Coordinates of C-alpha atoms in Angstrom, one line a residue:
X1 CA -11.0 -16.8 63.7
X2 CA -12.4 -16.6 60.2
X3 CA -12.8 -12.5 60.5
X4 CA -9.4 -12.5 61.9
X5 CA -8.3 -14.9 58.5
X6 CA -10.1 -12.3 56.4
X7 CA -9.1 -9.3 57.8
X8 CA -5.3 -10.6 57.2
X9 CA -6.1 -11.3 54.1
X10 CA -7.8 -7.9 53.3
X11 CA -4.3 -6.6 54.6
X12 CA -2.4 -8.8 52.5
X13 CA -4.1 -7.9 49.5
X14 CA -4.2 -3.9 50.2
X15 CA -0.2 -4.4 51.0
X16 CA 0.2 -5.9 47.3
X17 CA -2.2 -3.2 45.9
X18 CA 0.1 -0.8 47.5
X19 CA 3.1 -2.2 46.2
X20 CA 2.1 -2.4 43.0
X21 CA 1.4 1.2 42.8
X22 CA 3.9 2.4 44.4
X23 CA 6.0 4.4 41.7
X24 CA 3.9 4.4 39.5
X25 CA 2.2 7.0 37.0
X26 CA -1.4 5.9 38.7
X27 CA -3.1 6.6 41.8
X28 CA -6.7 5.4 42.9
X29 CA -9.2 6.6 45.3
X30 CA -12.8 6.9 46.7
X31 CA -14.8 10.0 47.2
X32 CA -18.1 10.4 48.9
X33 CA -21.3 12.0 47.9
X34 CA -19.8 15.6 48.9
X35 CA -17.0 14.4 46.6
X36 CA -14.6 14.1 50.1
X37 CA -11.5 12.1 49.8
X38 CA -12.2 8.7 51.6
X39 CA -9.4 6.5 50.7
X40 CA -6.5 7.2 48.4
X41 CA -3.3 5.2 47.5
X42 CA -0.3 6.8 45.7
X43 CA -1.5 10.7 46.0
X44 CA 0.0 12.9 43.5
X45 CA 0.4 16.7 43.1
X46 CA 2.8 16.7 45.7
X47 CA 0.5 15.3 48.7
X48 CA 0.7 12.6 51.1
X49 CA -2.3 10.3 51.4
X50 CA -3.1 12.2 55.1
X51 CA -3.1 15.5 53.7
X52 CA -5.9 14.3 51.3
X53 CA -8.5 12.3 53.3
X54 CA -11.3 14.0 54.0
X55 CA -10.6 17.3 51.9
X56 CA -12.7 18.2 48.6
X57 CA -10.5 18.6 45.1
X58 CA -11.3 22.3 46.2
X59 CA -9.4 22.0 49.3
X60 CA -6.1 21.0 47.0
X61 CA -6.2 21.6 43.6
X62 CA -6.4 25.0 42.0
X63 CA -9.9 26.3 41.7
X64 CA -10.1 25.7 37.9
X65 CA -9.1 22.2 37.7
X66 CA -11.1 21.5 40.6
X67 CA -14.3 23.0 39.0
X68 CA -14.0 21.1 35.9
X69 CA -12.7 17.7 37.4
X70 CA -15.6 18.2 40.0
X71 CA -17.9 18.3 37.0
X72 CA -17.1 15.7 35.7
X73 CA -17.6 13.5 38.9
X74 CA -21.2 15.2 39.8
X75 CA -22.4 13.6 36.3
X76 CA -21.0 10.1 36.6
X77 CA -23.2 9.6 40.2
X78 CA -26.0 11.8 38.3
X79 CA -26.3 9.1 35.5
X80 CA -24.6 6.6 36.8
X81 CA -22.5 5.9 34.0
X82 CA -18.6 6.1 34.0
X83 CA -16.6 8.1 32.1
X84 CA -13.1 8.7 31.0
X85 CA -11.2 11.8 30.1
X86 CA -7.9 13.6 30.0
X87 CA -8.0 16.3 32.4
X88 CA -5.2 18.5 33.7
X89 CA -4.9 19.5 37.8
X90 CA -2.5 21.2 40.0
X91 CA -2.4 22.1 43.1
X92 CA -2.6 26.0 44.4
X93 CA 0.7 27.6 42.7
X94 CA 1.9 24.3 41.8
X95 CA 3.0 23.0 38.3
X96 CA 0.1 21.6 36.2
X97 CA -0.2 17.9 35.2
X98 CA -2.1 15.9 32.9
X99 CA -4.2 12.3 33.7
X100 CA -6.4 9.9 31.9
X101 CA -9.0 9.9 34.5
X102 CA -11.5 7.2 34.7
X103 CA -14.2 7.7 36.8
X104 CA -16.8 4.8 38.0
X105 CA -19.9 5.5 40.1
X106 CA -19.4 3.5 43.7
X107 CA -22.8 1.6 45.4
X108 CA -23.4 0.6 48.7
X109 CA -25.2 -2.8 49.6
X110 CA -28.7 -1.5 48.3
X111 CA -27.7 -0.6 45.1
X112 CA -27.3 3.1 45.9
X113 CA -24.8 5.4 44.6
X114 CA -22.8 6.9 47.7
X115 CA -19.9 8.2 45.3
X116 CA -17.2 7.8 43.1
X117 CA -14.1 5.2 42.4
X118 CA -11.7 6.7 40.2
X119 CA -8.1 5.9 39.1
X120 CA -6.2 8.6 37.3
X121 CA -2.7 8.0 35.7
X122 CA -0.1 10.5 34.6
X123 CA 0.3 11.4 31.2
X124 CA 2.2 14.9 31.7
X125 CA 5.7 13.5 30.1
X126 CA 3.2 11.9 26.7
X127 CA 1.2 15.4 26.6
X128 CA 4.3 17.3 26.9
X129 CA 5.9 15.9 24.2
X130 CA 2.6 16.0 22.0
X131 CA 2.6 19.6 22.9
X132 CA 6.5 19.9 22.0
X133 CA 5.7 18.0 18.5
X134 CA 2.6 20.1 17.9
X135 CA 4.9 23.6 18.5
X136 CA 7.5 22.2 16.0
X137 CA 4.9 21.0 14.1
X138 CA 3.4 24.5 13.4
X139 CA 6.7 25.7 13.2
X140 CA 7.3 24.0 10.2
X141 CA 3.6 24.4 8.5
X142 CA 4.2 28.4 9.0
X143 CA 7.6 28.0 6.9
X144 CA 5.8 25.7 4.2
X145 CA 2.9 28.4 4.1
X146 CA 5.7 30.9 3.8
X147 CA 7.7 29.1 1.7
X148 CA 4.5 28.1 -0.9
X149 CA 3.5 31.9 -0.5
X150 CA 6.4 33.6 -1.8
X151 CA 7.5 30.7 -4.1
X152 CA 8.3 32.0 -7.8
X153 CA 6.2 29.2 -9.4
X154 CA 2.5 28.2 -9.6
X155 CA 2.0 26.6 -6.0
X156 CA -1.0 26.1 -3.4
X157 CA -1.5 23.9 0.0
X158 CA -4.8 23.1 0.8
X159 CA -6.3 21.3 3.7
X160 CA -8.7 18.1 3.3
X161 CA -11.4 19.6 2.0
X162 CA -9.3 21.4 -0.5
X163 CA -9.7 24.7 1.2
X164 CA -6.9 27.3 0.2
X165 CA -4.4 27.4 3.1
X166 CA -1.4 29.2 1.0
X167 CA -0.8 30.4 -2.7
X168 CA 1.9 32.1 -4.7
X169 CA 1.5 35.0 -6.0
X170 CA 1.7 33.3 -9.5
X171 CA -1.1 30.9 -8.6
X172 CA -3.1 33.5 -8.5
X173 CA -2.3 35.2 -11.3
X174 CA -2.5 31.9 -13.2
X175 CA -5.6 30.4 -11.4
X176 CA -7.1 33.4 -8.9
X177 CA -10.0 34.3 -11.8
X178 CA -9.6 37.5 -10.7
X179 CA -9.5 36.6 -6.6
X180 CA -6.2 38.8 -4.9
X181 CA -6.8 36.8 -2.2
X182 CA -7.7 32.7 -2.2
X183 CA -7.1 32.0 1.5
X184 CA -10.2 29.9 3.0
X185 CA -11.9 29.5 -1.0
X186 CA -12.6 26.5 -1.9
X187 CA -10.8 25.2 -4.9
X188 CA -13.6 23.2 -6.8
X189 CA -15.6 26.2 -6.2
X190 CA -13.1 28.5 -7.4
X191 CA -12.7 26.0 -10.5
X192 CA -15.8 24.6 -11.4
X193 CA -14.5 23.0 -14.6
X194 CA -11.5 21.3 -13.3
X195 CA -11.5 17.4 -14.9
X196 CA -12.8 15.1 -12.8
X197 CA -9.7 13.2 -13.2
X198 CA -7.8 16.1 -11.4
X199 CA -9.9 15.6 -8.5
X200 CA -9.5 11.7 -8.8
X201 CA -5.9 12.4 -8.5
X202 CA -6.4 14.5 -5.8
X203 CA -8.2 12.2 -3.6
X204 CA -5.5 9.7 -4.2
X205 CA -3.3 12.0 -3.0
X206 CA -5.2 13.3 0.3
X207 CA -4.7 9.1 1.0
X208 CA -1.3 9.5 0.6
X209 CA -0.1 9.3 -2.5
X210 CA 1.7 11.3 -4.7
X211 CA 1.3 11.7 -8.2
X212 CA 2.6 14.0 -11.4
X213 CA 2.0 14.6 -15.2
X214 CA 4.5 16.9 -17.2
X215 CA 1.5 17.1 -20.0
X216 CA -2.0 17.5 -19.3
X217 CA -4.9 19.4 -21.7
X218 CA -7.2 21.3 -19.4
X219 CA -10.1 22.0 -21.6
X220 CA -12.0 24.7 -20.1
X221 CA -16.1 25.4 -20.0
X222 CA -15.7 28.5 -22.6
X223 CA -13.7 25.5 -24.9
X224 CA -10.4 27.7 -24.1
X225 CA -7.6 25.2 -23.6
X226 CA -4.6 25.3 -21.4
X227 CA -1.9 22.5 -21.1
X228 CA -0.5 22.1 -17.7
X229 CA 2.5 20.3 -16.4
X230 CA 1.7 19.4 -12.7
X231 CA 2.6 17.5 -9.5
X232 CA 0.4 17.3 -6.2
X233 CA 2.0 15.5 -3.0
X234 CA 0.2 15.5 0.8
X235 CA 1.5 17.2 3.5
X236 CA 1.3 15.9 7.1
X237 CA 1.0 17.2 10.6
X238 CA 3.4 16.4 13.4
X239 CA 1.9 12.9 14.0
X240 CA 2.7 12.0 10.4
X241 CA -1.0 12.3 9.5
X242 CA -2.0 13.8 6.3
X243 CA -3.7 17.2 6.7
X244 CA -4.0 18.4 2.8
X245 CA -2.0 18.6 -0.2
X246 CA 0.3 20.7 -2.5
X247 CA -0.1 21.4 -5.7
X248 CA 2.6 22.6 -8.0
X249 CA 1.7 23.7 -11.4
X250 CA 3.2 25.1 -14.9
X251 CA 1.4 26.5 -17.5
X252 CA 3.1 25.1 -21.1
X253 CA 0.3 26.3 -23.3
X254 CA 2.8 28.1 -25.4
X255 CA 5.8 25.7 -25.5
X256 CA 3.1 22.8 -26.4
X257 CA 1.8 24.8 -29.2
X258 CA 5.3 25.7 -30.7
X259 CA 5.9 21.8 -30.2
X260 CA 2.3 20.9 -32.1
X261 CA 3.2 23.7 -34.9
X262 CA 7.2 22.6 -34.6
X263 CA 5.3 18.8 -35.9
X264 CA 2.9 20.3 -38.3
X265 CA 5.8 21.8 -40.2
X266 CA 7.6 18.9 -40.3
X267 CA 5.0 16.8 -41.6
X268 CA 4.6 19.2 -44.3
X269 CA 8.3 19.7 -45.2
X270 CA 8.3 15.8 -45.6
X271 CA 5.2 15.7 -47.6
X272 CA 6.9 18.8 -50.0
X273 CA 9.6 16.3 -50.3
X274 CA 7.9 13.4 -50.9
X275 CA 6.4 15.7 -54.1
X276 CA 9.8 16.5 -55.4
X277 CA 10.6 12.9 -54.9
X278 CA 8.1 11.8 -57.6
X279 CA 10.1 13.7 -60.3
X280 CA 11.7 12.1 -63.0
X281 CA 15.3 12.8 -62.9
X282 CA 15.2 14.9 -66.2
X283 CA 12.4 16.9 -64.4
X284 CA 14.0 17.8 -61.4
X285 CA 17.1 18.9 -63.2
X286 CA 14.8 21.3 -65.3
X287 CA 13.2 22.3 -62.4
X288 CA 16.2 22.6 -60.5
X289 CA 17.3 25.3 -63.6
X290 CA 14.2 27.3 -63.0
X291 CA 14.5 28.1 -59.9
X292 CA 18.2 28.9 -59.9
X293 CA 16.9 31.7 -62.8
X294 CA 15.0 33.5 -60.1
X295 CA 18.2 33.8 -57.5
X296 CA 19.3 32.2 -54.6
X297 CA 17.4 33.9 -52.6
X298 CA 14.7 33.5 -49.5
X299 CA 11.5 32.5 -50.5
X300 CA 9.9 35.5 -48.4
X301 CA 11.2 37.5 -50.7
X302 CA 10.0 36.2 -54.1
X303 CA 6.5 36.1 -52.6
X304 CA 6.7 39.6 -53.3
X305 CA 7.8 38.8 -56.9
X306 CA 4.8 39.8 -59.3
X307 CA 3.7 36.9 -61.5
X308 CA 5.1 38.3 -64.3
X309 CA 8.4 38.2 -63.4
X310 CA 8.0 34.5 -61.9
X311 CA 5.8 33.3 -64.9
X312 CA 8.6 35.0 -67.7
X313 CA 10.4 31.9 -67.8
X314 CA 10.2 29.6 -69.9
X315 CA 6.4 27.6 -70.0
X316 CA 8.2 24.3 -71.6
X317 CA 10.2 24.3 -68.1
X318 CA 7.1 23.6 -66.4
X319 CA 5.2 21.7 -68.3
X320 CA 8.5 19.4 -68.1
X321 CA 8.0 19.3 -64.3
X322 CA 4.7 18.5 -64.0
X323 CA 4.2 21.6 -62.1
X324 CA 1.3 24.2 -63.6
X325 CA 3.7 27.1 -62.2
X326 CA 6.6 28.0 -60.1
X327 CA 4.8 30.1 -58.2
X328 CA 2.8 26.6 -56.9
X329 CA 6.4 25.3 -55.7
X330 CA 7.7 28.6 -54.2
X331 CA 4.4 29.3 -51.9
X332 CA 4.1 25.9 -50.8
X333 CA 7.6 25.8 -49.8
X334 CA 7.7 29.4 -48.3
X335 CA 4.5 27.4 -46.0
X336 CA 6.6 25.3 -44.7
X337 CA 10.0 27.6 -43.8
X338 CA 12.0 26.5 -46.9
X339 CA 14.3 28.6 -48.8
X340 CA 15.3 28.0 -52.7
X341 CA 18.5 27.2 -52.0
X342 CA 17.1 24.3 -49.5
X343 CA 15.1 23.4 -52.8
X344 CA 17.8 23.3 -54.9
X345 CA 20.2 21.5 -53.0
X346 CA 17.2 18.8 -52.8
X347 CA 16.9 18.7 -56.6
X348 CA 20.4 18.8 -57.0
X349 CA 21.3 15.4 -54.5

């Protein structure tokens, strides 16, 4: 009675196991030492569980898959330890699928290993759609690549190591030291002198971030300088998983320079002033009537004046100033971009 009680409930449970496979994405089944199919419950690859029992995987699966999947099982009762991996099967001149296969090695009484236990589930739809992200994915790196390539400013993509993975044409004009080609260089290598703030920012960045700076003084190991506006943002794969970054940069060496000289002539028009300003009102008035004598006229041109022309007037006009000469006042305002008439008109307010 009790082997009868058992045996039902052996049936019971196998009916529920059954059940709760049925339609679903996993199947599970024995193999002995020749790797023959002994049990199985919810075959796949278009088989029902008769047409498996007692066959090899070489018997119905295509003779690749079977090879490697057959590998696989050989090591797990070789070392006895279980293993899991993705593997794709089919059978003969059927469509190919994809399973997370987990295979355990299977003992008898004595502790022996007499074969495998495996359960494999379906993950064709999930790889698919990986694969299907992965295309569009490369799809849209080649257009960045091409885009960054023919780009008409300063731009490169890099990878994580900050390997070259595109560059405009102007990059490497700009940046190349000579290089016509970048593609695989690395850039710290290529720029050994870069600030180590710049690669700060690009590590920051290769997390995630992104980050810009519209003035930046790159001072170079030959003590040349170069002032940069630049911006660097990452780039991700089809997973959303950052792969690199991109680096767009300017070179404003000149406009920075017209901007410092720009400063350095206004300072010194304001310091001329500040001169005239410390003239009594009967000098500036004196002064003021020597310098309409020589004409209104650009400065420029009376730098060309010879001193005897400048210095005939009269001496008593510039000892009344305070000035030794007026060729003092008309060089230091010619310095700074000022014309007589600007002077005048100062002297005159």
């Amino acid at each position: 009675m009790t082997s009868e009680i058992e045996r039902a409930a052996l049936l019971l449970n196998e009916s529920r196991f059954r059940l709760a496979l049925a339609n679903s994405p996993i199947v599970v089944f024995e193999q002995d030492l020749d790797l023959r199919y002994t049990w199985i419950f919810n075959p796949k690859l278009g088989y029902a569980a008769q047409e498996v029992i007692g066959k090899t995987d070489d018997d119905i699966m295509e003779a690749g898959a079977a090879r490697a999947i057959g590998a696989l099982k050989r090591s797990v009762m070789k070392s006895g330890e279980p293993k899991q991996q993705e593997v794709l099967a089919s059978a003969p001149n059927g469509p190919i699928s994809y399973y997370d296969l987990n295979i355990e090695p299977r003992y008898d009484g004595n502790g022996e290993i007499i074969g495998v236990i495996c359960s494999a589930t379906d993950i064709t739809e999930r790889k698919l759609a990986e694969q299907a992200r992965e295309i569009s994915a490369q799809k849209s790196r080649d257009q960045l690549t091409a885009f960054i390539r023919y780009a008409p400013v300063s731009m490169a993509m890099f990878d994580m190591n900050m390997n070259y993975m595109s560059v405009s044409d102007r990059w490497i004009k700009e940046f190349g030291k000579g290089h016509s080609d970048l593609i695989g260089l690395n850039h710290y290598q290529l720029l050994p002198d870069m600030p180590l703030e710049w690669k700060i920012v690009h590590q920051r960045c290769l997390a995630g971030a992104s980050m810009q700076n519209d003035e930046d003084l790159w001072v170079q190991a030959d003590g040349s300088k170069y002032w940069l506006r630049w911006a660097v943002q990452p780039w991700t794969d089809f997973a959303g998983v950052v792969s690199g970054i991109i680096i767009a940069a300017e070179d404003i060496t000149e406009k920075m320079e017209a901007k410092a000289e720009l400063i350095r002539t206004s300072q010194a028009k304001q310091s001329f002033w500040e001169r005239l300003a410390n003239l009594t009102d009967r000098e500036r008035q004196v002064l003021s009537g020597a310098l309409r004598g020589m004409g209104n006229k650009a400065i420029a041109a009376h730098l060309h004046a010879s001193t005897r022309t400048v210095e005939g007037h009269r001496a008593r006009i510039y000892i009344k100033a305070r000035i030794s000469n007026v060729i003092e006042i008309v060089n230091e305002a010619a310095a700074v971009g000022l014309t007589l008439a600007e002077i005048i008109a100062h002297l005159d307010s």
